PDB file of C-alpha atoms in Angstrom:
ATOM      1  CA  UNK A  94      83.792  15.754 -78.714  1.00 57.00           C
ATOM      2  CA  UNK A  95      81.460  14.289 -76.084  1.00 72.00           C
ATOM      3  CA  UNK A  96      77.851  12.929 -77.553  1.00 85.00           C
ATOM      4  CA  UNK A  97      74.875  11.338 -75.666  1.00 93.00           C
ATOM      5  CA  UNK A  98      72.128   8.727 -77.092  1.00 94.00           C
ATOM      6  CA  UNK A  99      68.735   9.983 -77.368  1.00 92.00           C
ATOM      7  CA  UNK A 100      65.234   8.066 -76.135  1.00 88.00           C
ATOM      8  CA  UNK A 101      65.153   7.589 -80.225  1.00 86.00           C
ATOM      9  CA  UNK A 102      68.742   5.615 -80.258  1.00 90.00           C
ATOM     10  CA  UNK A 103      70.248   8.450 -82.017  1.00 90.00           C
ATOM     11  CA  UNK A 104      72.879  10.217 -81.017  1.00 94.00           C
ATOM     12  CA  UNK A 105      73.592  14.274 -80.275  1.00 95.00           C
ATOM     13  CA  UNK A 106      77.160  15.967 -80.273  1.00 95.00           C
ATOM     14  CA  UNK A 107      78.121  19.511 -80.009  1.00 92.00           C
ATOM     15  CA  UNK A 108      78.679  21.056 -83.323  1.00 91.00           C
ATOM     16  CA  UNK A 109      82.319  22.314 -84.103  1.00 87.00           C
ATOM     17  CA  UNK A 110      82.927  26.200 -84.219  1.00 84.00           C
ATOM     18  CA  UNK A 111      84.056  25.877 -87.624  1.00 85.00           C
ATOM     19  CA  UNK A 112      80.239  23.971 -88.400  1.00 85.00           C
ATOM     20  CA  UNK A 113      78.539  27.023 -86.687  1.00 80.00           C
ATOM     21  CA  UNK A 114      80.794  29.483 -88.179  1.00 80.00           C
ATOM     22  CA  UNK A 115      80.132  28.674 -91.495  1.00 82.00           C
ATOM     23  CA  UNK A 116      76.384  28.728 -91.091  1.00 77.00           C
ATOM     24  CA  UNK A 117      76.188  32.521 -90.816  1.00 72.00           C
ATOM     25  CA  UNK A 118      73.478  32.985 -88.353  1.00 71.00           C
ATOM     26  CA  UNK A 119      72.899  34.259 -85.163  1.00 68.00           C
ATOM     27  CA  UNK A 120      74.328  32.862 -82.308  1.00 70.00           C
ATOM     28  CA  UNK A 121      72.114  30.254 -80.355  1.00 76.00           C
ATOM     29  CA  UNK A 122      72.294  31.222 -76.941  1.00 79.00           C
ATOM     30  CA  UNK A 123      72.855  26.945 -75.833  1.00 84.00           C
ATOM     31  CA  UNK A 124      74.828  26.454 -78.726  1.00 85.00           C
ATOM     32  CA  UNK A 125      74.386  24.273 -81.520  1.00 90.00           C
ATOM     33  CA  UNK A 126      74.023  20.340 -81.791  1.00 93.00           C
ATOM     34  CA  UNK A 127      74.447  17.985 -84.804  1.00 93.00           C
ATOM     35  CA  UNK A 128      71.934  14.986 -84.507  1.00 91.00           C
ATOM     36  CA  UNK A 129      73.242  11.891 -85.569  1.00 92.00           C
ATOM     37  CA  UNK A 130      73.735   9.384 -87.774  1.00 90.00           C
ATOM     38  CA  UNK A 131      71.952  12.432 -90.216  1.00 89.00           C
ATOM     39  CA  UNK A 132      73.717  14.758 -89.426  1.00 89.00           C
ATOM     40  CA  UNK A 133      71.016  17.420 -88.732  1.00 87.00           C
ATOM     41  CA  UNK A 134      71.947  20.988 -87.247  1.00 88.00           C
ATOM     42  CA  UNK A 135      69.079  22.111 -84.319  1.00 88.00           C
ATOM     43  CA  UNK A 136      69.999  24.324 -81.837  1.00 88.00           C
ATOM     44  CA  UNK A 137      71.124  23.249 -78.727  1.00 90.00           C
ATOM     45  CA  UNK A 138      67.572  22.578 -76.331  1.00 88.00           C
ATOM     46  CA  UNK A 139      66.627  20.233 -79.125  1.00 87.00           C
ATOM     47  CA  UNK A 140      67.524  16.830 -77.659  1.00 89.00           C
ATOM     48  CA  UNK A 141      65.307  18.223 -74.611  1.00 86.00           C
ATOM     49  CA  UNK A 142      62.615  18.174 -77.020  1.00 82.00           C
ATOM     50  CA  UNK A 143      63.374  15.451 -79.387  1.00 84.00           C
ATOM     51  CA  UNK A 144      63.202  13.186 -76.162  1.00 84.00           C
ATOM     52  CA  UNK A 145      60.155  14.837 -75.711  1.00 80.00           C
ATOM     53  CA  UNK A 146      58.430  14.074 -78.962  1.00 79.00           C
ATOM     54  CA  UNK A 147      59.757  10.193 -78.389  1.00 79.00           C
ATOM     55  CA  UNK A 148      57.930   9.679 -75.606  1.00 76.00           C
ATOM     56  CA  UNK A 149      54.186  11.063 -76.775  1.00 77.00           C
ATOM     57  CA  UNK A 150      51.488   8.087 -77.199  1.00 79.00           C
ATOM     58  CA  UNK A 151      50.269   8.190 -80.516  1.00 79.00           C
ATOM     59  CA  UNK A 152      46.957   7.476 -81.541  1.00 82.00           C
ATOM     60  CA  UNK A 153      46.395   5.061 -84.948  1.00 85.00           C
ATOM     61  CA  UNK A 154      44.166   8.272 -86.353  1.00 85.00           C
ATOM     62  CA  UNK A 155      46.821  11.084 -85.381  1.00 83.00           C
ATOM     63  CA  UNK A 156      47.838  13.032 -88.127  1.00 85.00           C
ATOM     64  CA  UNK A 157      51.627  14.571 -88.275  1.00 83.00           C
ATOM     65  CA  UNK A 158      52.396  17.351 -90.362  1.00 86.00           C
ATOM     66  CA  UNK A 159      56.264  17.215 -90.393  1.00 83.00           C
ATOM     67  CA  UNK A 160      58.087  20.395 -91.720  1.00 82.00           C
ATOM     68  CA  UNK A 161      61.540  22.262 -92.331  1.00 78.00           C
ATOM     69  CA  UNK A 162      61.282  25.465 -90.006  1.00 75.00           C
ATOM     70  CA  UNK A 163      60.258  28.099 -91.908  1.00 81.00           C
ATOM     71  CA  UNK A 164      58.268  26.101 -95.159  1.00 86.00           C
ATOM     72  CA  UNK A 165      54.621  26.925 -94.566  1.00 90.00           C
ATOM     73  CA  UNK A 166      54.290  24.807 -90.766  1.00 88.00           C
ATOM     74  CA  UNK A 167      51.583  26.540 -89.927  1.00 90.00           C
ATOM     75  CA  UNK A 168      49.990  27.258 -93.218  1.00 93.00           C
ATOM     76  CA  UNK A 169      49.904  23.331 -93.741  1.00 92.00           C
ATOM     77  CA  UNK A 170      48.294  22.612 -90.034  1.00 91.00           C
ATOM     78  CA  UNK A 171      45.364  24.911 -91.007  1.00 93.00           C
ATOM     79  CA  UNK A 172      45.068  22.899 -94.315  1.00 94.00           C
ATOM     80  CA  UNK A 173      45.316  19.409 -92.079  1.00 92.00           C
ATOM     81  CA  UNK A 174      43.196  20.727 -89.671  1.00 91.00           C
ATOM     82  CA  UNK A 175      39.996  21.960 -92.065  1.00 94.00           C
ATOM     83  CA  UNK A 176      40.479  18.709 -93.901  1.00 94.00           C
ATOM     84  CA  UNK A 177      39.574  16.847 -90.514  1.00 90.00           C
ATOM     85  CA  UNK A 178      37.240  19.115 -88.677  1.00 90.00           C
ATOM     86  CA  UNK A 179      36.172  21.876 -91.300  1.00 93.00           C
ATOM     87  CA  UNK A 180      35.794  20.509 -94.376  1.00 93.00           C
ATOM     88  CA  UNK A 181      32.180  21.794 -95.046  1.00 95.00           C
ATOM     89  CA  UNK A 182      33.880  25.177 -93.788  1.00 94.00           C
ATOM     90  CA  UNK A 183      30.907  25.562 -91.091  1.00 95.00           C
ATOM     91  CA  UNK A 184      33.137  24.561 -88.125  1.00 94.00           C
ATOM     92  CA  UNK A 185      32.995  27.819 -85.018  1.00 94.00           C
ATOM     93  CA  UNK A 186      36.649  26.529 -83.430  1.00 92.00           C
ATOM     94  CA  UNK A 187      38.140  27.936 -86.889  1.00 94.00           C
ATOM     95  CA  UNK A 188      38.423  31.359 -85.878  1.00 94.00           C
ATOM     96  CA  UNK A 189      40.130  29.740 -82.615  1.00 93.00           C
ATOM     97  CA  UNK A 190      44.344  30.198 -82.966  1.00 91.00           C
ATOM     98  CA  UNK A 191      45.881  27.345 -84.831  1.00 88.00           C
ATOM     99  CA  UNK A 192      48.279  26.312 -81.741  1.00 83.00           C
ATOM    100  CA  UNK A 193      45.220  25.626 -80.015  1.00 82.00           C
ATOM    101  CA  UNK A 194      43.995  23.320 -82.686  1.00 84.00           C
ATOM    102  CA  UNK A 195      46.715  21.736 -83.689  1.00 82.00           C
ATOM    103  CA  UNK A 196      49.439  21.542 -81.047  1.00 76.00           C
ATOM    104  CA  UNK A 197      52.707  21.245 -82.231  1.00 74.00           C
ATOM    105  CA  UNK A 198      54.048  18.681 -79.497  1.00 71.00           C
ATOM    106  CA  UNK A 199      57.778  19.955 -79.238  1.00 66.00           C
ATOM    107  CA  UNK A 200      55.869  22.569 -76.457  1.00 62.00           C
ATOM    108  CA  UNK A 201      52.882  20.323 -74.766  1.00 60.00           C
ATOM    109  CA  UNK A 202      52.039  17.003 -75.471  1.00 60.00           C
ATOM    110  CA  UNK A 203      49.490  17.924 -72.532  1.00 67.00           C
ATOM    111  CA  UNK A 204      47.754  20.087 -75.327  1.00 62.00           C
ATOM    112  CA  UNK A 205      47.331  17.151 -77.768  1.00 62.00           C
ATOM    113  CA  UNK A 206      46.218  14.869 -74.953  1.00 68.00           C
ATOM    114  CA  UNK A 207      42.810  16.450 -74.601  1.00 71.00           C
ATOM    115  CA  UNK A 208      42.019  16.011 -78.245  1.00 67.00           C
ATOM    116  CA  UNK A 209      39.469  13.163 -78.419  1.00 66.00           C
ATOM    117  CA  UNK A 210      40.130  11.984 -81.929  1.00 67.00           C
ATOM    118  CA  UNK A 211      42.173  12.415 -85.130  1.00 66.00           C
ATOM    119  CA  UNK A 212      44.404  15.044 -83.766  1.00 74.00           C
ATOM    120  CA  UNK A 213      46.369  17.263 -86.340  1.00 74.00           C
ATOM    121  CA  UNK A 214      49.937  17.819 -85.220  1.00 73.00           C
ATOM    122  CA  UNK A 215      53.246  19.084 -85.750  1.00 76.00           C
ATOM    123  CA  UNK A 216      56.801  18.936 -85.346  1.00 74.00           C
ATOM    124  CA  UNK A 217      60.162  20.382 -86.842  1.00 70.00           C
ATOM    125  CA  UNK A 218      61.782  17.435 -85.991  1.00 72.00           C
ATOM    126  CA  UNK A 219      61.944  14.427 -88.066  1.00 67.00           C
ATOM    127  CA  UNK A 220      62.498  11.960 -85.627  1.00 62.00           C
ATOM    128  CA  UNK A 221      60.132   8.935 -85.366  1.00 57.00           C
ATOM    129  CA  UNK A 222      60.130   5.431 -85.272  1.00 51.00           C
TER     130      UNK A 222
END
């Protein structure tokens, strides 16, 4: 089984048909890849973004709201996101879309860029360091 390091040092193999088998879901269309030394399933364009993710600048005030797929991502960033901005609840960019708020940088880290300060994020991937 062939595997590839990552800009974060870890390391991404194919997952076995037997692995994706088991998991009785839909087939990924690019396949499924185990990240390691954890051992984490994504589907297979993740190491496009995890590299991705790696490389964004962080700011000392940015503020990452780090998720399982499917566990309230976006519920949290609007939470995040009124704590920073809203909190008196008088803020008119509220009734703008969340994703344009609080970019969730496995798409554009071009989006978060032109946040000036304390930018709420987020990411299904927990890779940082």
């Amino acid at each position: 089984m062939m595997s590839r390091q990552l800009l974060s040092g870890h390391k991404v193999e194919q997952a076995s048909e037997e692995v994706v088998k088991n998991m009785k879901i839909l087939p990924f269309i690019h396949g499924v890849v185990r990240i390691l030394p954890e051992g984490w399933l994504y589907p297979g364009t993740a190491p496009t973004f995890i590299d991705r993710i790696h490389s964004v600048k962080f700011r000392s005030n940015d503020v990452m709201v780090m998720t399982f797929p499917k566990c309230g991502t976006t519920w949290m960033n609007e939470i995040v996101w009124t704590m920073l901005h809203n909190p008196d609840l008088e803020n008119p960019k509220a009734d703008e879309t969340i994703f344009l708020r609080s970019p969730d940088i496995r798409f554009s880290d071009e989006t978060a860029r032109r946040y000036p300060t304390e930018r709420g994020q987020s990411s299904l991937f927990p890779i940082f360091g």
